[in-house]
mmCIF file of C-alpha atoms and ligand atoms in Angstrom:
data_model
loop_
_atom_site.group_PDB
_atom_site.id
_atom_site.type_symbol
_atom_site.label_atom_id
_atom_site.label_comp_id
_atom_site.label_asym_id
_atom_site.label_seq_id
_atom_site.Cartn_x
_atom_site.Cartn_y
_atom_site.Cartn_z
ATOM 1 C CA UNK A 3 -2.893 25.969 39.567
ATOM 2 C CA UNK A 4 -0.118 28.498 38.884
ATOM 3 C CA UNK A 5 1.044 28.231 42.464
ATOM 4 C CA UNK A 6 1.453 24.445 42.261
ATOM 5 C CA UNK A 7 3.420 24.751 39.026
ATOM 6 C CA UNK A 8 5.632 27.385 40.628
ATOM 7 C CA UNK A 9 6.240 25.062 43.561
ATOM 8 C CA UNK A 10 7.103 22.262 41.154
ATOM 9 C CA UNK A 11 9.453 24.542 39.220
ATOM 10 C CA UNK A 12 11.271 25.541 42.422
ATOM 11 C CA UNK A 13 11.624 21.957 43.598
ATOM 12 C CA UNK A 14 13.033 20.871 40.224
ATOM 13 C CA UNK A 15 15.343 23.873 40.128
ATOM 14 C CA UNK A 16 16.847 23.029 43.512
ATOM 15 C CA UNK A 17 17.483 19.334 42.969
ATOM 16 C CA UNK A 18 19.887 17.258 40.946
ATOM 17 C CA UNK A 19 18.560 13.883 42.041
ATOM 18 C CA UNK A 20 15.072 13.639 40.630
ATOM 19 C CA UNK A 21 13.383 10.344 39.780
ATOM 20 C CA UNK A 22 10.194 10.021 37.789
ATOM 21 C CA UNK A 23 7.749 7.138 38.128
ATOM 22 C CA UNK A 24 5.084 7.037 35.417
ATOM 23 C CA UNK A 25 1.996 5.040 34.609
ATOM 24 C CA UNK A 26 -0.423 4.666 31.728
ATOM 25 C CA UNK A 27 -1.537 8.298 32.006
ATOM 26 C CA UNK A 28 1.799 9.393 30.554
ATOM 27 C CA UNK A 29 1.077 7.498 27.346
ATOM 28 C CA UNK A 30 -2.610 8.370 27.018
ATOM 29 C CA UNK A 31 -1.519 11.921 26.186
ATOM 30 C CA UNK A 32 0.220 10.417 23.144
ATOM 31 C CA UNK A 33 -3.048 8.777 22.113
ATOM 32 C CA UNK A 34 -2.313 5.353 23.598
ATOM 33 C CA UNK A 35 -5.342 4.251 25.625
ATOM 34 C CA UNK A 36 -5.072 2.551 28.997
ATOM 35 C CA UNK A 37 -6.581 -0.865 28.389
ATOM 36 C CA UNK A 38 -7.355 -1.256 32.084
ATOM 37 C CA UNK A 39 -9.837 1.598 32.055
ATOM 38 C CA UNK A 40 -11.482 0.525 28.832
ATOM 39 C CA UNK A 41 -12.633 -3.023 29.448
ATOM 40 C CA UNK A 42 -16.071 -2.257 28.091
ATOM 41 C CA UNK A 43 -14.762 -1.180 24.722
ATOM 42 C CA UNK A 44 -13.355 -4.595 23.990
ATOM 43 C CA UNK A 45 -16.062 -6.818 25.361
ATOM 44 C CA UNK A 46 -18.089 -6.735 22.170
ATOM 45 C CA UNK A 47 -15.254 -7.730 19.931
ATOM 46 C CA UNK A 48 -13.289 -10.159 22.097
ATOM 47 C CA UNK A 49 -14.537 -13.194 23.954
ATOM 48 C CA UNK A 50 -12.147 -12.611 26.869
ATOM 49 C CA UNK A 51 -11.259 -9.612 29.037
ATOM 50 C CA UNK A 52 -7.898 -7.968 28.251
ATOM 51 C CA UNK A 53 -6.364 -9.272 31.488
ATOM 52 C CA UNK A 54 -7.024 -12.816 30.289
ATOM 53 C CA UNK A 55 -5.780 -12.275 26.758
ATOM 54 C CA UNK A 56 -2.629 -10.575 28.015
ATOM 55 C CA UNK A 57 -1.656 -13.497 30.231
ATOM 56 C CA UNK A 58 1.156 -15.929 29.634
ATOM 57 C CA UNK A 59 -1.046 -19.014 29.624
ATOM 58 C CA UNK A 60 -3.339 -17.406 27.043
ATOM 59 C CA UNK A 61 -0.324 -16.511 24.913
ATOM 60 C CA UNK A 62 0.875 -20.113 25.063
ATOM 61 C CA UNK A 63 -2.512 -21.706 24.419
ATOM 62 C CA UNK A 64 -4.190 -19.203 22.066
ATOM 63 C CA UNK A 65 -1.229 -17.534 20.405
ATOM 64 C CA UNK A 66 -3.157 -16.477 17.321
ATOM 65 C CA UNK A 67 -5.984 -14.843 19.293
ATOM 66 C CA UNK A 68 -3.405 -13.160 21.519
ATOM 67 C CA UNK A 69 -1.792 -11.599 18.473
ATOM 68 C CA UNK A 70 -5.113 -10.469 17.016
ATOM 69 C CA UNK A 71 -5.808 -8.473 20.190
ATOM 70 C CA UNK A 72 -2.205 -7.384 20.634
ATOM 71 C CA UNK A 73 -1.872 -5.973 17.123
ATOM 72 C CA UNK A 74 -5.310 -4.382 17.344
ATOM 73 C CA UNK A 75 -5.122 -2.806 20.821
ATOM 74 C CA UNK A 76 -1.582 -2.720 22.136
ATOM 75 C CA UNK A 77 0.534 -1.387 19.279
ATOM 76 C CA UNK A 78 0.529 2.287 18.314
ATOM 77 C CA UNK A 79 3.359 2.683 15.819
ATOM 78 C CA UNK A 80 2.357 6.262 14.953
ATOM 79 C CA UNK A 81 2.333 7.539 18.569
ATOM 80 C CA UNK A 82 4.844 10.304 19.256
ATOM 81 C CA UNK A 83 6.418 11.487 22.533
ATOM 82 C CA UNK A 84 4.321 14.183 24.230
ATOM 83 C CA UNK A 85 5.221 17.135 26.456
ATOM 84 C CA UNK A 86 5.792 14.881 29.468
ATOM 85 C CA UNK A 87 8.348 12.719 27.646
ATOM 86 C CA UNK A 88 10.077 15.810 26.238
ATOM 87 C CA UNK A 89 10.286 17.635 29.585
ATOM 88 C CA UNK A 90 11.678 14.552 31.351
ATOM 89 C CA UNK A 91 14.314 14.028 28.654
ATOM 90 C CA UNK A 92 15.339 17.670 29.076
ATOM 91 C CA UNK A 93 15.654 17.276 32.881
ATOM 92 C CA UNK A 94 17.932 14.285 32.361
ATOM 93 C CA UNK A 95 19.980 16.191 29.791
ATOM 94 C CA UNK A 96 20.473 18.947 32.390
ATOM 95 C CA UNK A 97 21.859 16.331 34.803
ATOM 96 C CA UNK A 98 18.952 16.779 37.219
ATOM 97 C CA UNK A 99 16.898 13.666 36.573
ATOM 98 C CA UNK A 100 18.536 10.319 37.346
ATOM 99 C CA UNK A 101 15.966 7.796 36.136
ATOM 100 C CA UNK A 102 12.616 7.369 34.464
ATOM 101 C CA UNK A 103 10.747 4.356 35.776
ATOM 102 C CA UNK A 104 7.798 3.439 33.599
ATOM 103 C CA UNK A 105 5.028 0.898 33.448
ATOM 104 C CA UNK A 106 4.493 1.631 29.760
ATOM 105 C CA UNK A 107 5.889 -0.534 26.982
ATOM 106 C CA UNK A 108 5.770 1.927 24.087
ATOM 107 C CA UNK A 109 9.385 3.133 24.172
ATOM 108 C CA UNK A 110 8.349 6.810 23.966
ATOM 109 C CA UNK A 111 10.699 7.980 26.756
ATOM 110 C CA UNK A 112 13.674 6.644 24.833
ATOM 111 C CA UNK A 113 12.360 8.128 21.612
ATOM 112 C CA UNK A 114 12.144 11.518 23.342
ATOM 113 C CA UNK A 115 15.819 11.274 24.326
ATOM 114 C CA UNK A 116 15.753 9.829 27.849
ATOM 115 C CA UNK A 117 18.668 7.461 28.442
ATOM 116 C CA UNK A 118 18.222 5.895 31.873
ATOM 117 C CA UNK A 119 14.765 4.399 31.348
ATOM 118 C CA UNK A 120 13.710 1.483 33.548
ATOM 119 C CA UNK A 121 10.861 -0.316 31.819
ATOM 120 C CA UNK A 122 9.154 -2.373 34.524
ATOM 121 C CA UNK A 123 6.843 -4.093 32.058
ATOM 122 C CA UNK A 124 9.334 -4.483 29.227
ATOM 123 C CA UNK A 125 9.103 -3.026 25.733
ATOM 124 C CA UNK A 126 6.862 -3.722 22.780
ATOM 125 C CA UNK A 127 9.730 -2.593 20.565
ATOM 126 C CA UNK A 128 11.686 -5.751 21.430
ATOM 127 C CA UNK A 129 10.382 -9.151 20.425
ATOM 128 C CA UNK A 130 12.218 -12.351 21.191
ATOM 129 C CA UNK A 131 12.162 -15.829 19.677
ATOM 130 C CA UNK A 132 11.193 -18.284 22.404
ATOM 131 C CA UNK A 133 13.576 -20.896 20.924
ATOM 132 C CA UNK A 134 16.781 -19.015 20.104
ATOM 133 C CA UNK A 135 16.375 -15.536 21.699
ATOM 134 C CA UNK A 136 16.791 -13.744 18.368
ATOM 135 C CA UNK A 137 15.453 -10.183 18.744
ATOM 136 C CA UNK A 138 13.026 -8.677 16.238
ATOM 137 C CA UNK A 139 11.715 -5.120 15.823
ATOM 138 C CA UNK A 140 8.038 -4.285 16.292
ATOM 139 C CA UNK A 141 7.555 -4.106 12.502
ATOM 140 C CA UNK A 142 7.982 -7.872 12.456
ATOM 141 C CA UNK A 143 4.880 -8.169 14.658
ATOM 142 C CA UNK A 144 2.876 -5.557 12.770
ATOM 143 C CA UNK A 145 3.616 -7.037 9.361
ATOM 144 C CA UNK A 146 3.096 -10.692 10.169
ATOM 145 C CA UNK A 147 -0.408 -11.816 9.468
ATOM 146 C CA UNK A 148 -0.824 -14.680 11.939
ATOM 147 C CA UNK A 149 1.710 -15.852 14.488
ATOM 148 C CA UNK A 150 5.110 -14.191 13.986
ATOM 149 C CA UNK A 151 7.799 -16.843 13.564
ATOM 150 C CA UNK A 152 11.566 -16.633 13.812
ATOM 151 C CA UNK A 153 13.757 -17.801 10.927
ATOM 152 C CA UNK A 154 14.522 -20.816 13.154
ATOM 153 C CA UNK A 155 10.819 -21.673 13.260
ATOM 154 C CA UNK A 156 10.301 -20.609 16.897
ATOM 155 C CA UNK A 157 7.376 -18.459 18.030
ATOM 156 C CA UNK A 158 8.260 -14.808 18.637
ATOM 157 C CA UNK A 159 6.963 -13.213 21.843
ATOM 158 C CA UNK A 160 6.879 -9.497 22.647
ATOM 159 C CA UNK A 161 9.380 -8.659 25.407
ATOM 160 C CA UNK A 162 6.564 -7.310 27.565
ATOM 161 C CA UNK A 163 5.618 -8.688 30.957
ATOM 162 C CA UNK A 164 2.317 -10.526 30.636
ATOM 163 C CA UNK A 165 -0.044 -11.347 33.481
ATOM 164 C CA UNK A 166 1.250 -14.430 35.354
ATOM 165 C CA UNK A 167 4.830 -13.444 34.505
ATOM 166 C CA UNK A 168 7.263 -11.914 36.990
ATOM 167 C CA UNK A 169 9.015 -8.609 36.518
ATOM 168 C CA UNK A 170 12.689 -8.583 35.581
ATOM 169 C CA UNK A 171 14.460 -8.645 38.996
ATOM 170 C CA UNK A 172 17.374 -6.595 37.637
ATOM 171 C CA UNK A 173 15.098 -3.782 36.435
ATOM 172 C CA UNK A 174 13.119 -3.977 39.680
ATOM 173 C CA UNK A 175 16.183 -3.614 41.883
ATOM 174 C CA UNK A 176 17.593 -0.715 39.830
ATOM 175 C CA UNK A 177 14.222 1.045 40.017
ATOM 176 C CA UNK A 178 13.875 0.449 43.739
ATOM 177 C CA UNK A 179 17.399 1.757 44.359
ATOM 178 C CA UNK A 180 16.758 4.884 42.269
ATOM 179 C CA UNK A 181 13.613 5.602 44.321
ATOM 180 C CA UNK A 182 15.423 4.878 47.603
ATOM 181 C CA UNK A 183 18.249 7.277 46.696
ATOM 182 C CA UNK A 184 16.050 10.002 45.174
ATOM 183 C CA UNK A 185 15.839 13.506 46.559
ATOM 184 C CA UNK A 186 12.681 14.337 44.569
ATOM 185 C CA UNK A 187 10.211 11.670 43.456
ATOM 186 C CA UNK A 188 7.620 12.642 40.858
ATOM 187 C CA UNK A 189 4.811 10.147 40.341
ATOM 188 C CA UNK A 190 2.618 10.814 37.334
ATOM 189 C CA UNK A 191 -0.171 9.315 35.298
ATOM 190 C CA UNK A 192 -0.934 6.502 37.699
ATOM 191 C CA UNK A 193 -3.520 6.005 40.410
ATOM 192 C CA UNK A 194 -0.939 3.788 42.145
ATOM 193 C CA UNK A 195 -3.399 0.927 42.386
ATOM 194 C CA UNK A 196 -1.533 -1.395 40.054
ATOM 195 C CA UNK A 197 1.210 -3.694 41.280
ATOM 196 C CA UNK A 198 4.100 -3.013 41.687
ATOM 197 C CA UNK A 199 3.733 0.761 41.643
ATOM 198 C CA UNK A 200 2.448 1.293 45.171
ATOM 199 C CA UNK A 201 4.960 -1.031 46.771
ATOM 200 C CA UNK A 202 7.910 0.629 45.056
ATOM 201 C CA UNK A 203 6.906 4.144 46.104
ATOM 202 C CA UNK A 204 7.224 2.995 49.720
ATOM 203 C CA UNK A 205 11.002 2.921 49.280
ATOM 204 C CA UNK A 206 11.135 6.693 48.928
ATOM 205 C CA UNK A 207 12.636 8.328 52.028
ATOM 206 C CA UNK A 208 12.650 12.002 51.027
ATOM 207 C CA UNK A 209 10.226 14.803 51.727
ATOM 208 C CA UNK A 210 9.494 15.910 48.154
ATOM 209 C CA UNK A 211 6.969 13.419 46.844
ATOM 210 C CA UNK A 212 5.080 15.042 43.976
ATOM 211 C CA UNK A 213 1.922 13.473 42.576
ATOM 212 C CA UNK A 214 0.669 14.629 39.196
ATOM 213 C CA UNK A 215 -2.578 12.925 38.298
ATOM 214 C CA UNK A 216 -5.960 14.113 37.118
ATOM 215 C CA UNK A 217 -7.809 12.069 39.720
ATOM 216 C CA UNK A 218 -7.174 11.158 43.340
ATOM 217 C CA UNK A 219 -4.627 8.484 44.179
ATOM 218 C CA UNK A 220 -4.277 6.232 47.175
ATOM 219 C CA UNK A 221 -1.047 8.088 48.044
ATOM 220 C CA UNK A 222 -2.389 11.629 48.135
ATOM 221 C CA UNK A 223 -2.072 11.778 51.906
ATOM 222 C CA UNK A 224 1.679 11.145 51.695
ATOM 223 C CA UNK A 225 2.334 13.703 48.975
ATOM 224 C CA UNK A 226 4.170 16.969 49.596
ATOM 225 C CA UNK A 227 2.751 18.461 46.394
ATOM 226 C CA UNK A 228 -0.320 17.366 44.437
ATOM 227 C CA UNK A 229 -0.996 18.658 40.950
ATOM 228 C CA UNK A 230 -4.349 17.769 39.397
ATOM 229 C CA UNK A 231 -3.490 18.508 35.824
ATOM 230 C CA UNK A 232 -2.364 16.871 32.644
ATOM 231 C CA UNK A 233 1.051 15.387 33.288
ATOM 232 C CA UNK A 234 2.336 16.760 29.986
ATOM 233 C CA UNK A 235 1.387 20.384 30.518
ATOM 234 C CA UNK A 236 2.420 20.395 34.204
ATOM 235 C CA UNK A 237 5.924 19.085 33.503
ATOM 236 C CA UNK A 238 6.382 21.105 30.351
ATOM 237 C CA UNK A 239 5.386 24.358 32.033
ATOM 238 C CA UNK A 240 7.624 23.655 35.031
ATOM 239 C CA UNK A 241 10.653 22.758 32.908
ATOM 240 C CA UNK A 242 10.447 25.107 29.922
ATOM 241 C CA UNK A 243 8.380 28.137 30.966
ATOM 242 C CA UNK A 244 9.231 30.773 33.518
HETATM 243 ZN ZN1 ZN B 14 14.568 -18.417 16.701
#
């Protein structure tokens, strides 16, 4: 494994146009589970699978049940940035990393100090009134007992992309452009099976595609470097240790 980390370190050292694309695996190392891989855990307690509960029509029709699940399973207010978040923030601070593209909604990249963070699925830290667009912090969701309501009386919805909803086209196009322009593309903590991850990676034109994931991905055959290790320790070692 040392050799792969050395390769990674050299690639990072020699580039100032790195882009990172991260999936749920980046957050699991902060103790935030990937709900997609844990269907079974919820089936006893909830009458619907997570993909149903986290859909826009379910939110509209069963708002209270949505919020029961959402508060119970989707919010981790005590989670802290891990080594992956910290190493990526450092690379950006050094002027080497141009963008973090993430499928996670926990805001941990920003908390770690990353500035150019493209959140494909939105952020659980922002919550908007459906009537007047007033923005509320996540504490508003955590502390409300039933359906969180705006002072205007409107229902508040987390600014996260639910199933059946489209991604923000502005975020999508900025992310696609960053990948298209990147010299080095690091993909971590995702098996690349979830839309839109796989499609976006196709825009990369360079020859330094690095995959860091504990298990195989559908893109392994295109990768120039594969690291089968924890995303946090791989990045941290490559960035901070010599
Ligand atoms: Zn309102």
